[in-house]
mmCIF file of C-alpha atoms in Angstrom:
data_model
loop_
_atom_site.group_PDB
_atom_site.id
_atom_site.type_symbol
_atom_site.label_atom_id
_atom_site.label_comp_id
_atom_site.label_asym_id
_atom_site.label_seq_id
_atom_site.Cartn_x
_atom_site.Cartn_y
_atom_site.Cartn_z
ATOM 1 C CA UNK A 132 0.000 0.000 0.000
ATOM 2 C CA UNK A 133 1.292 3.491 -0.734
ATOM 3 C CA UNK A 134 2.643 5.259 2.344
ATOM 4 C CA UNK A 135 0.551 8.425 1.843
ATOM 5 C CA UNK A 136 -2.716 6.517 2.283
ATOM 6 C CA UNK A 137 -3.851 4.617 5.317
ATOM 7 C CA UNK A 138 -4.402 0.900 5.014
ATOM 8 C CA UNK A 139 -8.157 1.339 5.502
ATOM 9 C CA UNK A 140 -8.410 3.958 2.739
ATOM 10 C CA UNK A 141 -6.298 1.829 0.394
ATOM 11 C CA UNK A 142 -8.508 -1.245 0.980
ATOM 12 C CA UNK A 143 -11.649 0.857 0.529
ATOM 13 C CA UNK A 144 -10.343 2.136 -2.822
ATOM 14 C CA UNK A 145 -9.328 -1.356 -3.930
ATOM 15 C CA UNK A 146 -12.753 -2.764 -2.991
ATOM 16 C CA UNK A 147 -14.404 0.043 -4.948
ATOM 17 C CA UNK A 148 -12.384 -0.863 -8.046
ATOM 18 C CA UNK A 149 -13.259 -4.530 -7.515
ATOM 19 C CA UNK A 150 -16.991 -3.759 -7.267
ATOM 20 C CA UNK A 151 -16.785 -1.551 -10.367
ATOM 21 C CA UNK A 152 -15.061 -4.387 -12.231
ATOM 22 C CA UNK A 153 -17.729 -6.853 -11.082
ATOM 23 C CA UNK A 154 -20.456 -4.469 -12.251
ATOM 24 C CA UNK A 155 -18.797 -4.078 -15.662
ATOM 25 C CA UNK A 156 -18.483 -7.872 -16.001
ATOM 26 C CA UNK A 157 -22.183 -8.312 -15.162
ATOM 27 C CA UNK A 158 -23.092 -5.646 -17.738
ATOM 28 C CA UNK A 159 -21.007 -7.454 -20.361
ATOM 29 C CA UNK A 160 -22.631 -10.807 -19.501
ATOM 30 C CA UNK A 161 -26.042 -9.179 -19.809
ATOM 31 C CA UNK A 162 -25.143 -7.677 -23.177
ATOM 32 C CA UNK A 163 -23.823 -11.020 -24.432
ATOM 33 C CA UNK A 164 -26.990 -12.757 -23.232
ATOM 34 C CA UNK A 165 -29.157 -10.194 -25.050
ATOM 35 C CA UNK A 166 -27.079 -10.537 -28.219
ATOM 36 C CA UNK A 167 -27.340 -14.322 -28.049
ATOM 37 C CA UNK A 168 -31.124 -14.115 -27.726
ATOM 38 C CA UNK A 169 -31.304 -11.728 -30.674
ATOM 39 C CA UNK A 170 -29.099 -13.973 -32.811
ATOM 40 C CA UNK A 171 -31.191 -17.022 -31.873
ATOM 41 C CA UNK A 172 -34.284 -15.144 -33.030
ATOM 42 C CA UNK A 173 -32.628 -14.155 -36.313
ATOM 43 C CA UNK A 174 -31.441 -17.722 -36.909
ATOM 44 C CA UNK A 175 -34.948 -19.023 -36.278
ATOM 45 C CA UNK A 176 -36.393 -16.578 -38.810
ATOM 46 C CA UNK A 177 -33.712 -17.573 -41.330
ATOM 47 C CA UNK A 178 -34.565 -21.246 -40.854
ATOM 48 C CA UNK A 179 -38.249 -20.510 -41.423
ATOM 49 C CA UNK A 180 -37.443 -18.452 -44.517
ATOM 50 C CA UNK A 181 -35.207 -21.208 -45.907
ATOM 51 C CA UNK A 182 -38.024 -23.732 -45.406
ATOM 52 C CA UNK A 183 -40.463 -21.456 -47.259
ATOM 53 C CA UNK A 184 -37.998 -20.951 -50.124
ATOM 54 C CA UNK A 185 -37.442 -24.704 -50.370
ATOM 55 C CA UNK A 186 -41.218 -25.277 -50.449
ATOM 56 C CA UNK A 187 -41.639 -22.668 -53.235
ATOM 57 C CA UNK A 188 -38.749 -24.214 -55.198
ATOM 58 C CA UNK A 189 -40.380 -27.642 -54.940
ATOM 59 C CA UNK A 190 -43.661 -26.241 -56.269
ATOM 60 C CA UNK A 191 -41.837 -24.496 -59.126
ATOM 61 C CA UNK A 192 -40.010 -27.696 -60.095
ATOM 62 C CA UNK A 193 -43.234 -29.748 -59.994
ATOM 63 C CA UNK A 194 -45.035 -27.108 -62.087
ATOM 64 C CA UNK A 195 -42.267 -27.061 -64.697
ATOM 65 C CA UNK A 196 -42.193 -30.875 -64.798
ATOM 66 C CA UNK A 197 -45.990 -30.977 -65.412
ATOM 67 C CA UNK A 198 -45.650 -28.425 -68.225
ATOM 68 C CA UNK A 199 -42.919 -30.503 -69.866
ATOM 69 C CA UNK A 200 -45.015 -33.716 -69.767
#
């Protein structure tokens, strides 16, 4: 501990930095959790869209095949 500060004041300052660091870590975890949820939602919508596109492609292929026959 620096000589110009008392041990109590030094520990108080160190604990304050520790709590601030903990708070920042919790904020980051929260942000990551929110981003993960958002990405999961986007991925779900992409999956649904891909299924719809595949369904439309199948109909198009069947329609073309009927026209060729």
